[in-house]
Every structure is written in structure tokens, then in C-alpha cells.
Coordinates of C-alpha atoms in Angstrom, one line a residue:
Chain A
M1 CA 0.0 0.0 0.0
R2 CA 1.3 3.4 -1.0
Q3 CA 2.3 5.3 2.1
V4 CA 1.1 8.9 2.2
P5 CA 3.4 11.4 3.9
L6 CA 2.4 12.0 7.5
E7 CA 1.9 15.8 7.0
I8 CA -0.8 15.1 4.3
L9 CA -2.4 12.5 6.6
L10 CA -2.7 14.9 9.4
Q11 CA -4.0 17.8 7.3
N12 CA -6.8 15.5 6.2
A13 CA -7.1 13.6 9.5
E14 CA -10.4 15.0 10.4
V15 CA -12.0 14.7 7.0
N16 CA -11.8 11.0 6.3
T17 CA -11.1 9.0 9.5
S18 CA -11.5 5.6 8.1
W19 CA -8.9 6.2 5.3
I20 CA -6.5 7.6 7.9
K21 CA -6.9 4.5 10.0
T22 CA -6.1 2.2 7.2
Q23 CA -2.9 4.2 6.5
L24 CA -1.9 4.1 10.1
R25 CA -2.5 0.4 10.4
A26 CA 0.0 -0.1 7.6
R27 CA 2.6 1.9 9.5
L28 CA 2.0 -0.1 12.6
E29 CA 2.9 -3.4 11.0
G30 CA 6.6 -2.6 11.6
R31 CA 6.1 -1.8 15.2
S32 CA 8.6 -3.2 17.7
S33 CA 7.5 -5.9 20.1
L34 CA 7.4 -5.2 23.8
K35 CA 7.5 -8.8 24.9
N36 CA 10.9 -8.1 26.6
L37 CA 9.5 -5.3 28.7
E38 CA 9.5 -7.3 31.9
P39 CA 9.1 -11.1 31.6
C40 CA 9.0 -11.5 35.4
L41 CA 5.8 -9.6 35.5
F42 CA 3.8 -11.8 33.3
A43 CA 2.5 -15.3 33.8
E44 CA 3.2 -16.4 30.3
E45 CA 5.9 -15.9 27.7
G46 CA 5.6 -13.4 25.0
S47 CA 3.7 -10.8 27.0
P48 CA 2.8 -8.1 26.9
V49 CA 1.4 -7.7 23.3
H50 CA -0.2 -4.7 21.7
G51 CA -3.8 -4.6 22.8
D52 CA -3.2 -5.8 26.3
V53 CA -4.8 -4.0 29.2
I54 CA -2.9 -4.5 32.4
E55 CA -4.3 -3.5 35.8
F56 CA -2.1 -2.9 38.8
H57 CA -4.1 -3.2 42.0
G58 CA -3.1 -2.9 45.6
P59 CA -3.2 -0.9 48.8
E60 CA -0.9 2.1 49.5
G61 CA 2.8 1.5 49.7
T62 CA 2.9 -1.8 47.8
G63 CA 5.1 -0.8 45.0
K64 CA 2.7 -0.1 42.1
T65 CA 4.2 3.3 41.4
E66 CA 7.7 1.9 41.6
M67 CA 6.8 -0.8 39.1
L68 CA 5.5 1.9 36.8
Y69 CA 8.8 3.8 36.9
H70 CA 10.6 0.5 36.3
L71 CA 8.5 -0.1 33.1
L72 CA 8.8 3.5 32.1
A73 CA 12.6 3.3 32.3
R74 CA 12.6 0.1 30.3
C75 CA 10.6 1.8 27.6
I76 CA 12.3 5.2 27.2
I77 CA 15.9 4.1 27.5
A78 CA 17.6 3.9 24.1
K79 CA 18.2 0.5 22.5
A80 CA 21.9 1.1 22.6
Q81 CA 21.6 1.3 26.4
G82 CA 19.5 -1.8 26.8
G83 CA 16.1 -0.2 26.7
L84 CA 13.2 -0.6 24.2
E85 CA 13.3 3.0 22.9
V86 CA 9.6 3.5 22.7
E87 CA 7.5 6.5 23.6
V88 CA 5.2 6.5 26.5
M89 CA 2.2 8.6 27.4
F90 CA 1.7 8.9 31.2
V91 CA -1.6 10.2 32.4
D92 CA -1.5 11.4 36.0
T93 CA -4.8 11.8 37.8
D94 CA -3.7 12.7 41.3
Y95 CA -0.4 14.7 40.9
H96 CA 1.4 11.6 42.0
F97 CA 4.1 11.5 39.3
D98 CA 7.6 12.1 40.7
M99 CA 9.9 13.2 38.0
L100 CA 12.9 13.4 40.3
R101 CA 12.4 9.8 41.3
L102 CA 12.2 8.7 37.6
V103 CA 15.5 10.6 36.9
T104 CA 17.2 8.9 39.8
V105 CA 16.1 5.5 38.4
L106 CA 17.4 6.5 34.9
E107 CA 20.7 7.7 36.3
N108 CA 21.2 4.4 38.0
R109 CA 20.4 2.4 35.0
L110 CA 22.3 4.3 32.3
A111 CA 25.9 3.2 31.9
Q112 CA 27.1 6.8 31.6
G113 CA 24.1 8.8 32.9
T114 CA 24.9 12.2 31.3
E115 CA 22.4 15.0 31.4
E116 CA 22.1 14.8 27.7
M117 CA 21.2 11.1 27.8
I118 CA 18.7 11.7 30.5
R119 CA 17.1 14.4 28.5
Q120 CA 16.9 12.1 25.5
C121 CA 15.2 9.4 27.5
L122 CA 12.8 12.0 28.9
G123 CA 12.1 13.2 25.5
R124 CA 10.3 9.9 24.8
L125 CA 7.9 10.6 27.7
F126 CA 4.7 12.6 27.5
L127 CA 2.9 13.6 30.6
V128 CA -0.5 15.0 31.3
S129 CA -2.4 15.7 34.5
C130 CA -6.2 15.5 34.8
S131 CA -8.2 17.1 37.5
S132 CA -11.6 15.3 37.1
S133 CA -13.1 12.3 35.4
T134 CA -14.6 14.6 32.8
Q135 CA -11.3 16.2 32.1
L136 CA -9.8 12.8 31.8
L137 CA -12.4 11.8 29.2
L138 CA -11.9 15.0 27.2
T139 CA -8.1 14.7 27.4
L140 CA -8.2 11.1 26.2
H141 CA -10.2 12.4 23.2
S142 CA -7.6 15.1 22.5
L143 CA -4.7 12.6 22.8
E144 CA -6.0 10.7 19.8
N145 CA -4.2 13.0 17.5
L146 CA -0.9 12.5 19.4
F147 CA -1.1 8.8 18.9
C148 CA -1.7 9.3 15.2
A149 CA 1.3 11.6 14.9
H150 CA 3.7 9.4 17.0
P151 CA 3.7 5.8 15.7
S152 CA 6.3 4.9 18.3
L153 CA 4.0 6.0 21.1
C154 CA 2.6 2.6 22.0
V155 CA 2.5 2.5 25.8
L156 CA -0.2 4.3 27.7
I157 CA 0.1 4.5 31.5
L158 CA -2.8 5.7 33.7
D159 CA -2.0 6.4 37.3
S160 CA -4.6 6.0 38.7
L161 CA -8.0 5.1 37.4
S162 CA -9.6 5.2 40.8
A163 CA -8.6 8.7 41.7
F164 CA -12.0 10.2 41.0
Y165 CA -14.0 7.4 42.5
W166 CA -15.5 9.1 45.6
I167 CA -16.0 12.4 43.9
D168 CA -17.9 10.7 41.0
R169 CA -19.9 8.7 43.4
S170 CA -21.0 11.8 45.3
N171 CA -21.7 13.8 42.1
G172 CA -23.8 11.0 40.7
G173 CA -26.2 11.1 43.6
E174 CA -28.4 8.1 44.1
S175 CA -28.0 6.7 40.6
L176 CA -25.2 4.1 40.1
T177 CA -25.5 4.7 36.4
L178 CA -24.8 8.4 36.8
Q179 CA -22.0 7.7 39.3
E180 CA -20.2 5.4 36.9
M181 CA -21.0 7.3 33.7
N182 CA -17.7 9.2 33.3
L183 CA -15.5 6.2 34.1
K184 CA -17.6 4.0 31.8
K185 CA -17.1 6.5 29.0
C186 CA -13.4 6.7 29.8
A187 CA -13.1 2.9 29.8
N188 CA -14.9 2.6 26.5
F189 CA -12.8 5.2 24.9
L190 CA -9.6 3.7 26.3
E191 CA -10.6 0.4 24.7
K192 CA -11.1 2.2 21.4
L193 CA -7.7 3.9 21.7
V194 CA -5.9 0.7 22.6
T195 CA -7.5 -1.3 19.8
Q196 CA -7.1 1.3 17.1
H197 CA -3.6 2.4 17.9
H198 CA -2.3 -1.0 19.0
L199 CA -1.3 0.3 22.4
I200 CA -0.5 -1.4 25.7
L201 CA -2.3 0.1 28.6
F202 CA -1.1 -0.1 32.2
A203 CA -3.6 1.3 34.7
T204 CA -3.3 1.4 38.5
T205 CA -6.4 1.0 40.7
Q206 CA -6.2 1.6 44.4
T207 CA -7.6 -0.7 47.1
L208 CA -10.0 1.8 48.5
M209 CA -12.2 -0.6 50.4
Q210 CA -11.8 -3.5 52.6
K211 CA -13.0 -6.8 51.4
S212 CA -15.8 -7.6 53.8
A213 CA -15.5 -11.0 55.5
N214 CA -19.1 -11.9 55.0
S215 CA -19.8 -10.4 51.6
A216 CA -22.2 -12.1 49.2
E217 CA -19.4 -14.1 47.7
G218 CA -21.7 -17.1 47.2
F219 CA -23.8 -15.2 44.7
L220 CA -20.9 -14.1 42.5
P221 CA -20.4 -16.3 39.5
S222 CA -17.2 -18.1 38.8
K223 CA -14.9 -16.7 41.4
L224 CA -11.5 -16.6 40.0
P225 CA -8.9 -18.2 42.4
H226 CA -6.8 -15.0 42.7
E227 CA -9.8 -13.1 43.9
T228 CA -10.2 -15.2 47.0
D229 CA -6.5 -15.0 48.0
T230 CA -5.9 -11.3 47.6
D231 CA -7.5 -8.3 49.1
Y232 CA -9.5 -7.6 45.9
R233 CA -13.0 -6.2 45.9
P234 CA -14.0 -5.0 42.5
Y235 CA -15.6 -1.6 42.7
L236 CA -15.0 0.1 39.4
C237 CA -17.5 -0.1 36.5
K238 CA -18.1 -3.3 34.6
S239 CA -16.9 -1.7 31.3
W240 CA -13.4 -1.4 32.9
Q241 CA -13.4 -4.8 34.5
Q242 CA -14.3 -6.5 31.3
M243 CA -11.6 -5.0 29.2
V244 CA -8.7 -5.9 31.5
T245 CA -6.5 -8.7 30.1
H246 CA -4.0 -9.0 33.0
R247 CA -4.6 -8.2 36.6
M248 CA -1.7 -7.8 39.0
F249 CA -2.1 -7.7 42.8
F250 CA 0.6 -5.9 44.8
S251 CA 1.2 -6.4 48.4
K252 CA 3.9 -5.9 51.0
Q253 CA 5.7 -8.9 52.5
C254 CA 5.0 -9.1 56.1
N255 CA 8.5 -9.9 57.3
S256 CA 9.2 -7.8 60.3
G257 CA 11.7 -5.1 59.6
N258 CA 11.9 -5.9 55.9
S259 CA 10.8 -2.7 54.3
K260 CA 11.8 -3.6 50.8
G261 CA 10.0 -6.8 50.3
F262 CA 7.0 -6.8 47.9
T263 CA 4.9 -9.4 46.2
V264 CA 3.1 -9.3 42.9
V265 CA 0.5 -11.9 41.9
S266 CA 0.1 -11.7 38.2
C267 CA -3.0 -13.1 36.5
H268 CA -3.6 -13.6 32.9
L269 CA -7.4 -13.4 33.0
K270 CA -8.5 -15.3 29.9
R271 CA -6.1 -18.2 30.3
N272 CA -6.5 -18.2 34.1
Q273 CA -2.8 -18.4 34.6
I274 CA -1.3 -17.1 37.7
V275 CA 2.3 -16.5 38.9
K276 CA 3.6 -15.0 42.1
R277 CA 6.8 -13.1 42.2
S278 CA 8.8 -11.1 44.8
F279 CA 10.6 -7.9 44.2
S280 CA 12.5 -5.3 46.2
V281 CA 12.9 -1.6 45.5
A282 CA 16.4 -0.1 45.4
E283 CA 17.6 3.3 44.3
S284 CA 17.7 2.0 40.8
G285 CA 14.1 0.9 41.1
V286 CA 12.4 -2.4 41.1
Q287 CA 14.6 -5.5 41.3
F288 CA 13.2 -9.0 40.9
Chain B
M1 CA -26.5 18.0 50.7
S2 CA -26.7 21.2 48.8
Q3 CA -24.0 22.6 51.0
I4 CA -21.7 19.8 50.0
R5 CA -22.4 20.1 46.3
H6 CA -21.8 23.8 46.6
G7 CA -18.6 23.1 48.4
L8 CA -17.5 20.8 45.6
G9 CA -18.4 23.2 42.9
L10 CA -16.7 26.0 44.7
C11 CA -13.4 24.3 44.9
S12 CA -12.8 22.8 41.5
S13 CA -10.3 24.4 39.2
P14 CA -10.5 28.2 38.9
S15 CA -12.6 28.1 35.7
L16 CA -16.0 26.6 35.7
P17 CA -15.7 22.8 36.1
V18 CA -16.0 21.2 32.8
E19 CA -18.9 18.9 33.9
M20 CA -21.1 21.9 34.2
V21 CA -20.4 23.4 30.8
V22 CA -23.4 23.5 28.6
L23 CA -23.0 24.3 25.0
R24 CA -24.0 27.9 24.3
A25 CA -23.4 30.4 21.5
G26 CA -20.0 32.1 21.8
L27 CA -18.5 29.4 24.0
C28 CA -16.0 29.0 21.2
P29 CA -15.7 30.5 17.7
G30 CA -17.9 28.7 15.2
L31 CA -20.6 27.7 17.7
T32 CA -23.6 29.6 16.6
E33 CA -27.1 29.8 18.2
D34 CA -28.6 27.9 15.2
M35 CA -26.0 25.1 15.6
I36 CA -26.7 24.9 19.4
Q37 CA -30.4 24.5 18.7
L38 CA -30.0 21.8 16.1
L39 CA -27.6 19.9 18.5
R40 CA -29.9 20.2 21.4
D41 CA -32.8 18.8 19.3
N42 CA -30.6 15.8 18.9
G43 CA -29.7 15.3 22.5
I44 CA -26.4 17.0 22.5
R45 CA -26.3 19.6 25.3
T46 CA -22.9 19.6 27.0
V47 CA -19.3 19.8 25.9
V48 CA -18.9 16.1 26.8
D49 CA -21.9 15.1 24.7
F50 CA -20.5 16.9 21.8
V51 CA -16.9 15.6 22.0
S52 CA -18.2 12.0 22.5
S53 CA -20.5 12.0 19.5
D54 CA -19.8 10.5 16.2
L55 CA -19.5 13.8 14.1
E56 CA -20.3 12.1 10.8
D57 CA -23.5 10.9 12.4
V58 CA -24.3 14.3 13.9
A59 CA -23.6 16.1 10.6
Q60 CA -26.2 13.9 8.9
K61 CA -28.8 14.0 11.6
C62 CA -28.6 17.8 12.2
S63 CA -27.8 18.8 8.6
L64 CA -24.7 20.6 9.7
S65 CA -21.3 20.8 8.0
Y66 CA -19.0 18.0 9.1
K67 CA -16.0 20.3 8.7
A68 CA -17.6 23.0 10.8
L69 CA -18.4 20.4 13.6
V70 CA -14.8 19.1 13.5
A71 CA -13.5 22.6 13.8
V72 CA -15.7 23.3 16.9
R73 CA -14.6 20.0 18.4
R74 CA -11.0 20.8 18.0
V75 CA -11.4 24.2 19.7
L76 CA -13.5 22.7 22.6
L77 CA -10.9 20.0 23.2
A78 CA -8.1 22.6 23.2
Q79 CA -10.1 24.7 25.7
F80 CA -11.2 21.9 28.1
S81 CA -8.8 19.1 28.0
A82 CA -5.4 19.0 29.7
F83 CA -2.3 19.7 27.6
P84 CA 0.4 17.1 27.5
A85 CA 4.0 18.1 28.3
N86 CA 7.2 16.5 27.2
G87 CA 9.2 14.8 29.9
A88 CA 12.4 16.7 29.0
D89 CA 10.7 20.1 29.2
L90 CA 9.0 19.2 32.5
Y91 CA 12.3 18.1 34.0
E92 CA 14.0 21.4 33.0
E93 CA 11.1 23.3 34.6
L94 CA 11.3 21.2 37.8
K95 CA 15.0 21.6 38.1
S96 CA 14.6 25.3 38.4
S97 CA 11.4 25.4 40.5
T98 CA 11.9 22.7 43.0
A99 CA 13.4 23.7 46.3
I100 CA 14.4 21.6 49.3
L101 CA 13.5 23.5 52.5
P102 CA 15.4 22.7 55.7
T103 CA 13.1 22.2 58.6
G104 CA 15.4 23.6 61.2
S105 CA 15.8 20.3 62.8
P106 CA 18.9 18.5 61.4
S107 CA 17.7 15.0 62.4
L108 CA 14.4 15.6 60.7
D109 CA 16.1 16.9 57.6
Q110 CA 18.2 13.7 57.6
L111 CA 15.0 11.6 57.7
L112 CA 13.5 13.6 54.9
D113 CA 16.6 13.4 52.6
S114 CA 17.7 17.1 53.2
G115 CA 14.4 18.7 54.0
L116 CA 10.9 19.4 52.7
Y117 CA 10.6 19.1 49.0
T118 CA 8.4 21.6 47.3
G119 CA 5.7 20.1 45.0
E120 CA 4.8 17.5 47.5
V121 CA 2.5 16.8 50.4
M122 CA 4.2 15.6 53.6
E123 CA 2.2 14.0 56.4
L124 CA 3.2 14.1 60.1
M125 CA 1.2 11.6 62.1
G126 CA 1.2 10.9 65.7
A127 CA -0.9 10.5 68.9
P128 CA -1.9 13.8 70.6
G129 CA 0.9 15.4 72.5
T130 CA 3.7 13.9 70.4
G131 CA 4.8 17.3 69.1
K132 CA 3.4 17.5 65.6
T133 CA 2.4 21.1 66.0
Q134 CA 5.7 22.3 67.4
L135 CA 7.7 20.5 64.7
E136 CA 5.9 21.9 61.7
A137 CA 6.1 25.5 62.6
L138 CA 8.7 26.3 60.0
Q139 CA 8.7 29.7 58.3
R140 CA 5.1 30.1 59.3
V141 CA 4.4 33.7 59.4
Q142 CA 0.7 33.8 58.5
V143 CA -1.6 31.9 60.7
Q144 CA -5.2 31.5 59.6
R145 CA -7.8 29.9 61.8
V146 CA -10.4 27.9 60.1
F147 CA -12.9 25.7 61.7
N148 CA -14.4 23.4 59.1
I149 CA -13.8 21.8 55.7
Y150 CA -15.6 24.6 53.8
E151 CA -13.5 27.3 55.4
V152 CA -10.4 25.2 54.6
L153 CA -11.4 24.8 51.0
R154 CA -12.3 28.4 50.7
A155 CA -9.0 29.5 52.2
L156 CA -7.1 27.3 49.9
Q157 CA -9.0 28.7 46.9
E158 CA -8.2 32.2 48.0
L159 CA -4.6 31.3 48.4
R160 CA -4.5 29.9 44.9
D161 CA -6.0 33.0 43.5
R162 CA -3.5 35.2 45.3
L163 CA -0.6 33.1 44.1
S164 CA -2.0 33.0 40.5
Q165 CA -2.1 36.8 40.6
Q166 CA 1.4 36.8 42.1
V167 CA 0.4 39.1 44.9
L168 CA 3.7 39.9 46.5
S169 CA 3.8 39.8 50.3
S170 CA 6.0 41.9 52.3
V171 CA 7.6 38.9 53.9
G172 CA 8.8 37.2 50.8
P173 CA 7.4 34.4 48.6
L174 CA 5.2 31.7 50.2
K175 CA 6.9 28.4 50.2
V176 CA 5.2 26.2 52.8
V177 CA 1.6 25.6 53.7
V178 CA 0.7 23.8 56.8
L179 CA -2.7 22.2 57.6
D180 CA -2.9 21.4 61.3
S181 CA -4.8 19.1 61.4
V182 CA -6.4 17.3 58.5
S183 CA -8.1 14.8 60.8
A184 CA -9.8 17.6 62.8
V185 CA -11.5 18.9 59.7
I186 CA -12.3 15.5 58.1
Y187 CA -13.4 13.4 61.0
P188 CA -16.8 15.2 61.4
L189 CA -17.5 14.4 57.7
L190 CA -16.9 10.6 57.9
G191 CA -19.6 8.2 59.0
G192 CA -23.2 8.8 58.0
R193 CA -23.4 9.5 54.3
Q194 CA -20.0 7.9 53.6
S195 CA -19.4 8.8 50.0
E196 CA -20.0 12.5 50.4
G197 CA -17.6 12.9 53.3
L198 CA -15.0 10.9 51.4
A199 CA -15.7 13.0 48.3
L200 CA -14.9 16.2 50.3
M201 CA -11.8 14.6 51.7
M202 CA -10.6 13.8 48.2
Q203 CA -11.5 17.3 47.0
L204 CA -9.3 18.6 49.8
S205 CA -6.5 16.3 48.9
R206 CA -6.7 17.5 45.3
E207 CA -6.6 21.1 46.4
L208 CA -3.5 20.5 48.5
K209 CA -1.7 18.6 45.8
T210 CA -2.6 21.1 43.1
L211 CA -1.3 23.9 45.3
A212 CA 2.0 22.0 45.9
R213 CA 2.5 21.3 42.3
E214 CA 1.4 24.4 40.5
F215 CA 3.0 26.8 42.8
S216 CA 6.0 24.8 44.0
L217 CA 5.1 24.8 47.6
A218 CA 5.8 22.3 50.3
V219 CA 2.5 21.3 51.9
V220 CA 2.6 19.7 55.4
V221 CA -0.4 18.1 57.0
T222 CA -0.8 16.6 60.5
N223 CA -2.9 13.6 61.2
Q224 CA -3.9 11.3 64.0
V225 CA -2.9 7.6 64.2
T226 CA -5.0 4.5 64.7
R227 CA -3.9 1.0 65.3
D228 CA -4.2 -1.5 62.5
S229 CA -6.5 -4.4 63.6
S230 CA -4.6 -7.2 61.9
S231 CA -0.9 -6.2 62.3
G232 CA -1.1 -4.0 65.4
S233 CA 1.1 -1.4 63.9
L234 CA 0.3 2.3 63.9
K235 CA -1.2 3.7 60.7
P236 CA -2.5 7.1 59.7
A237 CA -6.1 8.0 60.5
L238 CA -8.7 8.8 57.9
G239 CA -8.6 5.4 56.2
R240 CA -7.4 3.8 53.0
S241 CA -8.4 6.5 50.5
W242 CA -6.4 9.2 52.4
S243 CA -3.4 6.9 52.8
F244 CA -2.6 7.3 49.1
V245 CA -2.5 11.1 49.2
P246 CA 0.8 12.2 50.9
S247 CA 4.1 11.4 49.2
T248 CA 6.0 11.3 52.5
R249 CA 4.8 10.2 55.9
V250 CA 6.6 10.6 59.2
L251 CA 5.4 8.9 62.4
L252 CA 6.1 10.8 65.7
E253 CA 6.2 8.8 68.8
S254 CA 7.1 9.6 72.4
K255 CA 10.1 7.9 73.8
E256 CA 9.2 7.0 77.3
G257 CA 12.2 7.4 79.6
P258 CA 11.5 5.7 82.9
W259 CA 13.3 8.4 84.8
E260 CA 11.3 11.3 83.4
R261 CA 7.6 11.7 83.6
S262 CA 7.2 14.1 80.7
S263 CA 10.0 13.7 78.3
T264 CA 10.7 15.9 75.4
Q265 CA 12.3 13.0 73.5
R266 CA 10.6 11.8 70.4
A267 CA 11.2 9.2 67.8
A268 CA 10.5 10.1 64.2
S269 CA 10.3 7.2 61.7
L270 CA 9.8 7.3 58.0
A271 CA 6.6 5.5 57.1
K272 CA 6.4 6.5 53.4
S273 CA 8.9 8.1 51.1
P274 CA 9.4 8.5 47.3
R275 CA 13.1 8.6 47.8
Q276 CA 14.3 6.8 50.9
P277 CA 13.8 3.3 52.3
T278 CA 11.1 3.3 54.9
G279 CA 11.7 2.3 58.5
I280 CA 14.6 4.6 59.2
Q281 CA 14.3 6.4 62.5
V282 CA 15.8 9.4 64.1
E283 CA 15.5 10.9 67.6
L284 CA 14.2 14.3 68.1
D285 CA 14.2 16.6 71.1
I286 CA 11.2 18.9 71.0
G287 CA 12.4 20.6 74.2
N288 CA 15.3 22.3 72.6
G289 CA 17.4 22.2 69.4
D290 CA 14.8 20.4 67.4
M291 CA 12.1 22.9 68.1
L292 CA 11.9 26.2 66.4
E293 CA 11.5 29.7 67.7
P294 CA 8.6 29.5 70.2
S295 CA 7.5 33.0 69.2
L296 CA 6.4 31.7 65.8
V297 CA 4.6 28.7 67.1
T298 CA 0.9 29.2 67.8
P299 CA -1.1 26.0 68.1
T300 CA -4.1 26.4 65.8
E301 CA -6.8 24.3 64.2
G302 CA -6.1 25.4 60.8
L303 CA -3.8 26.8 58.2

């Protein structure tokens, strides 16, 4: 298929979307694989692949954010330095992103961590902060053009998806539909973005509620084994839950005095494969 | 109920919260009264409705120009969505705007990896009487008494407006904001209609974090502690949702000396940090040395 120059594509982007999409798909054929991103994190070989939606779930202080920095570093470091050299879009919903921490991780991982090299790595990172679920939805819509213009932008990180949960619940009043409306729209649009632009989505969700001891577990159909072991009580909308392909549960190891021990239980939902791994966090980031 | 909704509306971002924006003529160039009417007849009333719709579909149903609709959509998105920044640019900006503020207590500075970092929220937790209030009286020159969540939110909003307009104060630029204590303003809201109280708490946390980030301030909050039922260790009050909010958390405990009835010795341990391993502990003496000029310290219930 004849490849039309990118500038022409973008000028006409809004006129004929389906034609644009065909052109872009052709470009994406040559996209690099991310299966070496972090083999330890996935229950099966060859993961992740484009189109995967990976959820990091866990209470506070269990290493989710550190794992994101680890993956981020793996992505944005140049191939010559052992990284994957892909671009990443990081959506921050609660002003949690710590640039200085990321730079420390990069400095520790680059053989000669010069300022110029750090800047080059950071040049592959795009950051956006959203202050409400509505702004998140609108921002995701506006990011579509960015994905079109940057074919090497193939990883989308969302930290966290649960940041607006209580505010949305309160704004929605008595109606569950209204309460979940924004997040449902975000989830649906995220699915569209992931599919159309062949992205890999990592999203964190916080454990905001305790799993009640005598909840109506008997009524829930097909309880997956991981859900009974971990402190997981699904509370986000069905649209989100149904699009997740991998769910990872983070927890702190309970050894007394061991402040660096963390555990992640990684589940491939469709194949029902589970693997449990331990990791620690050093100055250079996550270490398995 | 209406008071809470009002509170939430009052304290969103300075411009009108995007949820509430109904399409009206003049909202953006190209959005005419006629267009609005046609859109409304087809169920499209707000910015979100418009942006989420399939414009090819809308053009057909409303007999409007597809190109015109696309142009309006582009402008609306530019106006209401957040703008992405490049990591390299952001890093440059942070290098120049981030400051590390010494607390005046060398041991506490050691615990915090040199001091209070601007752009972050730091939480000091401890039982009553452990010295939280004495410790966090840093360069506090302005003390504002506030008595409930709405006053706190309003005060923060006013602070934001002042900082946006860069109103210069005679005592120099504001670098630290202290909220003593967050548990005092939030506790009355929890229990009862759970989600509304939690929504207000999250609204407050957003305000504090936005302040810290946008204006490069160090925000310090004090909180009570409770005992975890399963592990028996001390954890911050206000529950799980709050626990995610601060970047750094320091636990203050009394060190009981058997020979003194009321000791000024305290142990400060790092419970959460983006930079340092947790668990490290230092000793503080709030009697002297580690306490700051008493004349600046006035125990208050608010900012």
C-alpha cells in the first residue's frame, strides 16, 4: 500500500477518518515488540502484546508506582543502552508522578548517565495531569491526534484510574449509572484507543475498600482463584473490569523489619494463569 | 446535601468545572445559536456530549457541515482538555522550580533526605501530644484559623487566586503551607453518608496537591494515628483513601524514659517516602534544638 506522507495525513485527518486508520495500520505493521518489557511480571511468555490492558491493583505502599517507573525506564531508555526505545504517554490523575524519582532510576540504569542522555530518554515521555473524570475523558479524546502523529507512542500508563471514585460517586447522587458514567465512557474510549492504535495500557487502581469478610461471595459467578486469595474487591464499573486482560495484585511482604519486600501476583485473566513473584525496591528501582 | 455540592463546585479548578459546561453560543468560535439549537434537538447539550459523539452521524442528523463540527470539536478540546507536556521540558522546569527547605531540625532533615521538597504533600502523624504542632512551625508567618472543611477549602482557593495573581507579600514568597490538622476537619464528615464525606476529603487532597505542584510549595499536614487491627502497627487515621495522598509520611512517637515523667524525647520514623527506604528512624528533642523559635509557634486548628 502506498504510504502517504504524514503531513498530508494529518491535514486530512479530520476529513476521512477511516482512510486515515487504514494508512496508520499499515505503518504499525513494523512496530517493535514489547515482549521483553519485563518477563518477570507476566504469567506467560511473549507478554505483553499490543492490545493488552494491564491493571495494577493494591493498597498504598505496595510498589505499584515503583513498578510503573521501572517499566517507564525500560521503555524510554535507548536500545543502545539496553532499553526498548519506545515512547510513553503517562496520564497522572492525582499529581502523584515524581519526575525526580524517575530521573534517579534512569541515572542508576544508564551506563554513563549524562544530562544529555537523561534528556533524550525523557524526550520519549509525554505527561498529562487531569483534575476530574470529565477532564480525563476529554483529554483522552484530545490525545488521539498525538497517537496518530507518533507511531512509536505505543504505551499508555494511567495512574490511577480510581482517583475520582469518591467524587464521581458523590456527584452521581443516588443513581449508580450516573455515578459510573464518566468512568464507563473513559473505559470505552480507552478500549477504542488501545485497539485502534495498538497500544498497551497499564492502569493502576487503588484498594479503597476493605474486602468484607461476609460479603455475598456465594452469589458471585465463577470466582477466580486469585480473587479469594488477595484483598481484591472489584468496585470500578463493569466496562473497565471486562476490558482488563491481565490483573496484578501488589502487596507488601509481612517480614518484620523488611521494608523492601514486595509481592506481585500476576494473573492472565483469559487463560486463568497465575504467577507469584517477589521484588524489592532499590535506588535504581524495582529488582526482581 | 446542597452545601456539600456547593462546596465541591466552589473548589474545582478556577474556571468553571467542565462537567457543568453546557453548549452555548459564543463558547467558542464557530458555535452559533442555530447550531446549538440543532444539536440540542438531537440530545447534545454539553461539551462532553459533543466531544463523545460521532460527528459524521451528527452532521447527517442535524444537517450541519461536518467540517464545521470538526473545527468546533478541535477548539472545545483545546479549551477543556489537559495539555500534555514533554518529559524533557518538564524536567527542566522542575530543576529550576523545586526547592528543598530545611526544617530547622537537622535530624528531621536527615529523615526527609535534606528537608521538605516543594511540590509534595508531607504528612506528620502521631498521637496527641507527640509534638506535631511544634515541629511543623517552619517559616510560618501567617496563621489562619479555620474551623471546618468549607473554610479550609475556601482559604485554599483564595490562596490559589493570590498566588496566581502573584500578589507579593512583604515577607517574601510563600513556600510552605501547613494544615494542622487534617483529621480535625475531616473526622466530622466521615460516618453517615460515607461517600459524600469521602468525596470532600478527596476534594481537599486534590486542592493540597494542586497547590503544591502548581506553585512549587511544600505542603505539610498533620494527622492522628490509629492501630491496624490485623498487624497491630500504627497507621494514619482517615482510612485507605487518604493513605494514598501524601508522598511522604513521618510517624512521631514519644520515647518513654523511665526516669522522666514528661520527656521531650521523640522518635520520628519514616513510614512512606518516594526517595528513601522506609523504616529509618531518628531521635528528636522537641524541648530544645529540634524545636523552632517559640514565638512563631501558635497551636491552631487550621492553616
